Coordinates of C-alpha atoms in Angstrom, one line a residue:
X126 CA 2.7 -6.6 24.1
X127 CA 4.4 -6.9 21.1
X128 CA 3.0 -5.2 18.2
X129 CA 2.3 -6.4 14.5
X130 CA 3.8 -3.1 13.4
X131 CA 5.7 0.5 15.2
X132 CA 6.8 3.4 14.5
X133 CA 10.1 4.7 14.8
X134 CA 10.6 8.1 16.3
X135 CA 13.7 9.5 17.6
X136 CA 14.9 13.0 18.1
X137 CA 15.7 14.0 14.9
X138 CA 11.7 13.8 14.2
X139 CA 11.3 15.5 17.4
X140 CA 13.3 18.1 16.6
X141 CA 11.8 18.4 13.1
X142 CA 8.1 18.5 14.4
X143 CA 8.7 20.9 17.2
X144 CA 10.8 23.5 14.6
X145 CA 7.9 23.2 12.6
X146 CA 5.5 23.9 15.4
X147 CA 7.3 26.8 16.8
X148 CA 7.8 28.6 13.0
X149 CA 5.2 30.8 10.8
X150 CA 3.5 27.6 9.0
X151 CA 1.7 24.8 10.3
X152 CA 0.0 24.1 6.9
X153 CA 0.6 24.8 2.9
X154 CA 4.5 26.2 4.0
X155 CA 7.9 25.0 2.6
X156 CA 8.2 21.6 4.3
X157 CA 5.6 19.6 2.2
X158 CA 7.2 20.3 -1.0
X159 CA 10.6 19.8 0.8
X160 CA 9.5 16.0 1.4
X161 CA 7.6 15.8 -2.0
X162 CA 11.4 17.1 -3.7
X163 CA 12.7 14.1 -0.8
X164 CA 10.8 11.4 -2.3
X165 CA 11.0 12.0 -5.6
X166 CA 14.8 12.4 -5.2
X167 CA 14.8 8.7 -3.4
X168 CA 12.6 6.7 -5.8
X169 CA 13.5 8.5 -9.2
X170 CA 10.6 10.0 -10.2
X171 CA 9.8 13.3 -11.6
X172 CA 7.1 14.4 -9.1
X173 CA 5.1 13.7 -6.1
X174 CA 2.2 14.7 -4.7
X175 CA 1.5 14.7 -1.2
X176 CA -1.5 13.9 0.6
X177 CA -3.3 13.6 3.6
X178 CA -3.7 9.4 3.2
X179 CA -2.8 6.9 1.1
X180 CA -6.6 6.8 0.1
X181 CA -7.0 10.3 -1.0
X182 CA -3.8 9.2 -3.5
X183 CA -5.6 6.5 -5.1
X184 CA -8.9 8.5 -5.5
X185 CA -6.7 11.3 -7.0
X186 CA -4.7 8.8 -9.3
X187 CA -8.5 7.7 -10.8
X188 CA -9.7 11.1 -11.3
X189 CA -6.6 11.8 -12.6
X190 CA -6.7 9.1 -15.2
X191 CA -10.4 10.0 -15.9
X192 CA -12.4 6.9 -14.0
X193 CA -15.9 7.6 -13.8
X194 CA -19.3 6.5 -14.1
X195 CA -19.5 2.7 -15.8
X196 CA -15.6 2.5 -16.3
X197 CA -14.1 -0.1 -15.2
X198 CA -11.4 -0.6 -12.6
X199 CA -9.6 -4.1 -11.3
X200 CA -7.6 -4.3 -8.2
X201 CA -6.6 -7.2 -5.9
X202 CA -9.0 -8.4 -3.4
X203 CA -6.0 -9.1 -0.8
X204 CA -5.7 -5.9 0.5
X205 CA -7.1 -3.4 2.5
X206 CA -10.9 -2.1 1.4
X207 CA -9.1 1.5 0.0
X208 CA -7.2 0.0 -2.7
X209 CA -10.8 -1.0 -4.6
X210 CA -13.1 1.8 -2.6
X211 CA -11.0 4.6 -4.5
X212 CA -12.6 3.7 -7.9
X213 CA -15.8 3.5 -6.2
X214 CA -15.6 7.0 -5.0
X215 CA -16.0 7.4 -8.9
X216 CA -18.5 5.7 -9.9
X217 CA -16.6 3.2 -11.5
X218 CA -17.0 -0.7 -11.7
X219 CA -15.2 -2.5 -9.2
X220 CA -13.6 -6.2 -10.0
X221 CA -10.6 -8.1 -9.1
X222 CA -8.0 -10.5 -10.2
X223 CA -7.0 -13.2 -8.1
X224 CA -3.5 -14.1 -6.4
X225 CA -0.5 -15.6 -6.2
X226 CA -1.0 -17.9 -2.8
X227 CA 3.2 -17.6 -2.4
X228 CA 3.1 -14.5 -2.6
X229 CA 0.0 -12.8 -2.2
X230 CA 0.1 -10.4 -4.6
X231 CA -1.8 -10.6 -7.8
X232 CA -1.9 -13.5 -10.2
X233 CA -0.7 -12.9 -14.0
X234 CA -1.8 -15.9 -15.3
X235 CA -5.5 -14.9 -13.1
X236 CA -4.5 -11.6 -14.8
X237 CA -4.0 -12.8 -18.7
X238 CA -7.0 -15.1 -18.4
X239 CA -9.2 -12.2 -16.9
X240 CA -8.1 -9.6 -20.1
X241 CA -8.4 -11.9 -22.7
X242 CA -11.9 -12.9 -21.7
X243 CA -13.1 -9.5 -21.0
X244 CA -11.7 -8.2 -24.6
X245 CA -14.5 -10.9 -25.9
X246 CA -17.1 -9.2 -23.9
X247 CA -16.1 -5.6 -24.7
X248 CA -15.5 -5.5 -20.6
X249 CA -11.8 -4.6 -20.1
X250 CA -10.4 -2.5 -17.6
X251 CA -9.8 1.2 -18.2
X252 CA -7.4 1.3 -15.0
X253 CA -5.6 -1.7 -13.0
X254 CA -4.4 -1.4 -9.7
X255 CA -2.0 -3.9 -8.9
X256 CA -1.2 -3.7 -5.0
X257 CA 2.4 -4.7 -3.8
X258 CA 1.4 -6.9 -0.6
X259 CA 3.4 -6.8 2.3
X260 CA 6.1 -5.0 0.6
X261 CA 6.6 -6.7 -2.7
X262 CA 6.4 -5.5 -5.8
X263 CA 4.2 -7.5 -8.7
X264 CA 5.5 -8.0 -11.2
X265 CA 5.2 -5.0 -12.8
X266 CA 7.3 -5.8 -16.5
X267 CA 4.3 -8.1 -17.4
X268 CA 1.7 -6.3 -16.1
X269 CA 3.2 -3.2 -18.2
X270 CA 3.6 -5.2 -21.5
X271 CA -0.4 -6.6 -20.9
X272 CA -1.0 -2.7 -20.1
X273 CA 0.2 -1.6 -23.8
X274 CA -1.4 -4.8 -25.4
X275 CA -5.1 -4.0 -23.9
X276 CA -4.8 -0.5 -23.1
X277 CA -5.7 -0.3 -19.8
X278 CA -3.7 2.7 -17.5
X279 CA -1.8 0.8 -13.9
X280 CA -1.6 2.8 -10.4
X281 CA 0.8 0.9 -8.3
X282 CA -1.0 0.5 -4.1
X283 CA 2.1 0.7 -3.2
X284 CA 1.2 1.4 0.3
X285 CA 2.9 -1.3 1.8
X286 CA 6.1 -0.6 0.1
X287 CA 7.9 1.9 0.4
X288 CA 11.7 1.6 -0.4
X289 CA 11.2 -1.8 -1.9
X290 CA 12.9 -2.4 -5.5
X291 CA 11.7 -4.5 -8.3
X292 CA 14.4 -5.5 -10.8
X293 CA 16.7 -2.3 -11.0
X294 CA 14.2 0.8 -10.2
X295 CA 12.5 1.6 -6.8
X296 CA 9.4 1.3 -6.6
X297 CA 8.1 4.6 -7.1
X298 CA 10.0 5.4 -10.3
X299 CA 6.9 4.7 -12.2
X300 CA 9.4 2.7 -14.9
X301 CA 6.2 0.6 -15.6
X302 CA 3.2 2.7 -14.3
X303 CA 1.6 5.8 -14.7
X304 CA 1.2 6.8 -11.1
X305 CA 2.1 4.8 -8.1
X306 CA 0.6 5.7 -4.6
X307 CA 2.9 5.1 -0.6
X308 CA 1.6 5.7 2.7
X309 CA 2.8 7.2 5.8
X310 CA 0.1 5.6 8.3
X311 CA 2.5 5.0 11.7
X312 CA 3.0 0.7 11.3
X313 CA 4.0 1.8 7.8
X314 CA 7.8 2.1 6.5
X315 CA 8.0 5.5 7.4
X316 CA 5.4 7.7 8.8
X317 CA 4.2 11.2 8.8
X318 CA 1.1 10.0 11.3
X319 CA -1.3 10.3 8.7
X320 CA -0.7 11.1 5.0
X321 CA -0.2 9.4 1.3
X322 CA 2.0 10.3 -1.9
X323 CA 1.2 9.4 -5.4
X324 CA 4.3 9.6 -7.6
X325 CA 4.3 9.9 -11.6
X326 CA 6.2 10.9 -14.4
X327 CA 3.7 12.5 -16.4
X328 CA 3.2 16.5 -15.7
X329 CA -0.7 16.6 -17.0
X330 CA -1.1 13.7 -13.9
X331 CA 0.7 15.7 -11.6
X332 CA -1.4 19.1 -12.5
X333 CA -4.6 17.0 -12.4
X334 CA -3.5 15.5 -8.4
X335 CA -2.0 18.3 -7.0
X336 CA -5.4 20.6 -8.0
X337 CA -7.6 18.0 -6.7
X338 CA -6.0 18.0 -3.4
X339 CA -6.9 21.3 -3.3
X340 CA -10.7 21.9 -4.1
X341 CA -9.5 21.8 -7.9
X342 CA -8.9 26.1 -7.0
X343 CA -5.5 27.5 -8.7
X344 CA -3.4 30.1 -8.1
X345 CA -1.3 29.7 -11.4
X346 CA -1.8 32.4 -14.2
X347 CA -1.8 29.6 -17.0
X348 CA -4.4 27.7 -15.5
X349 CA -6.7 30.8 -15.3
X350 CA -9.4 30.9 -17.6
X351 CA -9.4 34.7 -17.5
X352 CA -6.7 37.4 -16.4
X353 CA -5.7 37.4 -12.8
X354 CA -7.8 40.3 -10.8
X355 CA -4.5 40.7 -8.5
X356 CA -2.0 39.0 -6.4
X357 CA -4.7 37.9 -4.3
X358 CA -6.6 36.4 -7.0
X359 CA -7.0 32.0 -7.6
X360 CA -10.1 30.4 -9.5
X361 CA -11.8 27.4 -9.0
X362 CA -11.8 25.5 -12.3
X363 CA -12.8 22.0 -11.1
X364 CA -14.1 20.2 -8.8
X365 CA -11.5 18.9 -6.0
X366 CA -11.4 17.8 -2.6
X367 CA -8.9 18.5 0.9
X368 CA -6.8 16.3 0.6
X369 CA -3.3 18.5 1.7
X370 CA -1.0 17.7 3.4
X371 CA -0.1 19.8 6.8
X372 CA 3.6 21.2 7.1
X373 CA 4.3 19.5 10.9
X374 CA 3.7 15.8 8.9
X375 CA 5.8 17.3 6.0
X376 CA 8.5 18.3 8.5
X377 CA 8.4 14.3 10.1
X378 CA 7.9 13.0 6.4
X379 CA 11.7 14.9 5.3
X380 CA 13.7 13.6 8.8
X381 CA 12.0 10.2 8.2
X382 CA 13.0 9.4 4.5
X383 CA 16.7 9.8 5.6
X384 CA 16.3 6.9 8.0
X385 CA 14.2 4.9 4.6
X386 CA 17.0 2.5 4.1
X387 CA 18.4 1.6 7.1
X388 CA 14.5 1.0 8.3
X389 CA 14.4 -1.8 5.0
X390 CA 17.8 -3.2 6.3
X391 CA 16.9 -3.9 9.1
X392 CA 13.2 -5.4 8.4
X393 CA 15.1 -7.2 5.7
X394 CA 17.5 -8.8 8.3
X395 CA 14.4 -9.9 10.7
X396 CA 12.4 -11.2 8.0
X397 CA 15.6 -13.6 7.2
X398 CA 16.1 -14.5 11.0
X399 CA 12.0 -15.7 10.5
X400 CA 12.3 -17.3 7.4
X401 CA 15.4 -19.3 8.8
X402 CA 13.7 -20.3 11.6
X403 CA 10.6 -21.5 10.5
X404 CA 12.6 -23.7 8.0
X405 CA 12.5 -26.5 10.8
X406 CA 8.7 -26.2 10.9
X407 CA 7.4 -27.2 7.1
X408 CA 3.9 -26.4 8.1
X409 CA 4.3 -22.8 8.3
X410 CA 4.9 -21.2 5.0
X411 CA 6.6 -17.8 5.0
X412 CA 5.2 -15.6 1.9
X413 CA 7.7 -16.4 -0.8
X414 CA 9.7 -13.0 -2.5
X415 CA 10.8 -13.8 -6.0
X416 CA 14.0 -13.1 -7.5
X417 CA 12.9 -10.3 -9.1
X418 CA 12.3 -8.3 -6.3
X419 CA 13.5 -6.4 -2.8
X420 CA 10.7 -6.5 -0.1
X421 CA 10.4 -3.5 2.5
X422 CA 8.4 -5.8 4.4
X423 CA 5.7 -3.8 6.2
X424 CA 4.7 -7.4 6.9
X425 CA 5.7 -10.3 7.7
X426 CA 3.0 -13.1 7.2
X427 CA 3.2 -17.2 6.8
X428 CA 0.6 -19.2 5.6
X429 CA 0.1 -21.9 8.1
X430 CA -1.1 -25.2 6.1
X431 CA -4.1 -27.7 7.7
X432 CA -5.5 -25.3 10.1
X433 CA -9.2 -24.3 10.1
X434 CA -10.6 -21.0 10.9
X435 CA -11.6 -22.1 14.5
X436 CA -8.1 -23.1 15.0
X437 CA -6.2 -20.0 13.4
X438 CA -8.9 -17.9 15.4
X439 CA -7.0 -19.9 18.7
X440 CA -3.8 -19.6 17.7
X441 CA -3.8 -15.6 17.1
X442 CA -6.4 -15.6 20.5
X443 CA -3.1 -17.5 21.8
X444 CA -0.5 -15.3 20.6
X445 CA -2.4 -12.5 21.7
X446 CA -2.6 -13.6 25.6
X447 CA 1.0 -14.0 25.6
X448 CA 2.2 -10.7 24.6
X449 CA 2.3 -11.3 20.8
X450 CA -0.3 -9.1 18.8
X451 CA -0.6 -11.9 15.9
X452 CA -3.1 -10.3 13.2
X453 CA -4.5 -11.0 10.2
X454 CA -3.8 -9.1 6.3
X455 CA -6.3 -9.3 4.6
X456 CA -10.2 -10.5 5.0
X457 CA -11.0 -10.4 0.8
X458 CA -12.4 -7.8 -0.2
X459 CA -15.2 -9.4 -2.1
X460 CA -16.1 -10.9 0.8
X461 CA -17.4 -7.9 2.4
X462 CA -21.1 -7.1 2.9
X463 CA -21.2 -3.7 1.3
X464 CA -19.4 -5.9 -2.0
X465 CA -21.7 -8.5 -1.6
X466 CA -24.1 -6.5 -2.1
X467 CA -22.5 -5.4 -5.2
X468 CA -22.9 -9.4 -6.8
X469 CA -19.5 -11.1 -5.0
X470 CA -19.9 -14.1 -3.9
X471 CA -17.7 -16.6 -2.0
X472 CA -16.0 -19.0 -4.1
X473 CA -15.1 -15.9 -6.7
X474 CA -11.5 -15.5 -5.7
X475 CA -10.7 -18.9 -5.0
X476 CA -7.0 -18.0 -4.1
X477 CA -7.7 -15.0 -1.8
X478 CA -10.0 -17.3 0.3
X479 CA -7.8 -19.5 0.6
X480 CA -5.1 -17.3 1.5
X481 CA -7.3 -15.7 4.1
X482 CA -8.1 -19.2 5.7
X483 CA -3.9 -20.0 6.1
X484 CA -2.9 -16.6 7.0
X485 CA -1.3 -15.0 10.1
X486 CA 0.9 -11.6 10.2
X487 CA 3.5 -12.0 12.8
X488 CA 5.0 -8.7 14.1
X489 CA 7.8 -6.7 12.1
X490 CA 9.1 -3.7 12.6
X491 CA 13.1 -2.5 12.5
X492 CA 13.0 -2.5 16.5
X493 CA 12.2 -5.9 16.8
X494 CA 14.8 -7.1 18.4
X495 CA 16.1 -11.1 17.3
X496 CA 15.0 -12.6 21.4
X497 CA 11.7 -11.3 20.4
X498 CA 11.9 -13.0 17.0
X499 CA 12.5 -16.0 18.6
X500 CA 9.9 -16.0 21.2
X501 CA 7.5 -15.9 18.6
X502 CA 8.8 -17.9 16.1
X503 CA 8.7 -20.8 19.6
X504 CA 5.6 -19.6 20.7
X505 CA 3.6 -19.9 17.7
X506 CA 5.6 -23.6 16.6
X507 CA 4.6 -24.8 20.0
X508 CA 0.7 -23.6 19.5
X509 CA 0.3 -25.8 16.7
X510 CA 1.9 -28.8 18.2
X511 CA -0.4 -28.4 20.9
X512 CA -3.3 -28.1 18.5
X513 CA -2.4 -31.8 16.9
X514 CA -2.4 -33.0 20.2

């Protein structure tokens, strides 16, 4: 079977893991901040923060930004339940802005429309999180310039990318955010099995996140409230969570980062081997990346045009049979029960529903070699001719 998505682990991450393993730390030792110092190196921000999923990052980056009870917080409703959950975890109010059906990310005309309305109803957004799809980046210059102009804060879900640039900065730089969350999960970029990272430029952000992620208790004189008792000594002065980070994924995070851009190279070169390809198909639309940006490509997804639901449910059924794992990214969010029962309806996010109905995420990943490429590519052409017969 060919996956949707695989790690890549040689020996170098062997070798990392087991040195790990074999030394005096296993958790809260020197290899975490080695691959926080790593990433903040590579993207060109001031600090990181690691964590033990990309989820605990986003719930970290509300707190951090104050989100609580009757806030508000908009995300995208084309990604995974996390990106909008993490606001819920404060209480907040949950809405979304629709997308761009080329390229799945979100909409900033939706996006314009939605603030300028909302400013009339005294309902605008204390934090927006834009979420690059598939390894895009939004377009972040607008959403940054609509950030000053209404005041809302911006955390970049920037799960699915990971080495990608927009314009001249990594994402990850935070150049137009104030915190912008990656994560390790293994069919991600890079891995560190589990685990997240929320970036930002702005030391208060990075006091708030990195005491969160550990029950909100300190060690650091300055923080103390009252004088230390001893070198033994830490207070608890708010309320936080565990969310660390062990050393043995630190250890795998540090080898893996120094493999980050040959890993985009070569999903870079696969995704132009599909695009190519399914230029003698017009049916099948590849996700379109805009001028403006440099994909990492987690995934690799086509809308196919004219197909129903029963049919796209046959053709990934298909796929699936013949040693292709063919998936789907993302059902809407809105569309959820638990969000239904929070007032969304069908027909809310007209975009994202249609997206979901046309969408199919082919496998990618830098091992993919270009026979399998086109085995897919001909396998799934030669699905659809035989659905139209």
């Amino acid at each position: 079977m060919i996956p949707y998505g695989k790690q890549h682990i040689d020996d170098e991450d062997i070798k990392a893991v087991v040195e790990t393993l074999t030394s005096d730390w296993l958790t809260q030792g020197p290899k975490v901040p080695l691959f926080e110092e790593a990433m903040s190196e590579y993207c060109g921000a001031r600090y990181a923060v690691a964590v033990n999923s990309a989820t605990s990052a986003l719930h970290l980056a509300c707190l951090a930004l104050s989100v609580g009870e009757g806030d508000r917080v908009w995300t995208s409703p084309n990604s995974f339940v996390a990106s909008s959950n993490c606001a819920l975890y404060c209480n907040a109010i949950v809405d979304f802005v629709d997308i761009n059906l080329e390229t799945g990310n979100m909409c900033i005309t939706a996006l314009k429309n939605k603030l300028r309305k909302a400013k009339e109803t005294n309902t605008l957004p204390k934090v927006l999180i834009p979420v690059h799809f598939a390894g895009q980046s939004c377009d972040m210059e607008s959403i940054a310039t609509l950030a000053s102009h209404y005041g809302f804060r911006v955390i970049e879900d920037a799960s699915h990318a990971v080495g990608a640039k927009y314009k001249s900065s990594l994402v990850g730089s935070c150049k137009y955010s104030d915190i912008c969350v990656f994560s390790f999960h293994p069919v991600k970029i890079i891995t560190t099995m589990e685990g997240g990272m929320a970036m930002t430029n702005d030391p208060a952000l990075v006091e708030s996140m990195r005491m969160g992620r550990n029950h909100g208790v300190t060690n650091d004189k300055e923080s103390m409230t009252k004088p230390s008792h001893g070198p033994w000594y830490y207070q608890q002065v708010s309320l936080g969570y565990n969310y660390r980070m062990n050393d043995i994924e630190g250890a795998l995070g540090v080898s893996q980062v120094k493999k980050l851009s040959v890993f985009i190279e070569k999903r870079n070169s696969i995704a132009k081997r599909y695009d190519e390809l399914f230029k003698s198909c017009p049916r099948i639309l590849p996700l379109i990346v805009s001028g403006q940006s440099y994909s990492s490509y987690h995934l690799y997804v086509v809308r196919i045009l004219d197909i129903s639901q029963e049919q796209k449910k046959t053709v990934i059924e298909r796929l699936r049979n013949a040693g292709i794992f063919a998936h789907l990214h993302y059902i809407p969010i809105h569309t959820q029960p638990y969000y239904e029962a929070l007032g969304f309806n069908a027909g809310d996010f007209p975009n994202a529903e249609q997206y979901y109905q046309q969408a199919i995420t082919l496998p990618m990943f830098p091992d993919l070699t270009s026979s399998q490429v086109d085995l897919i590519v001909d396998k799934l052409i030669t699905l659809l001719d035989e659905l139209d017969e």
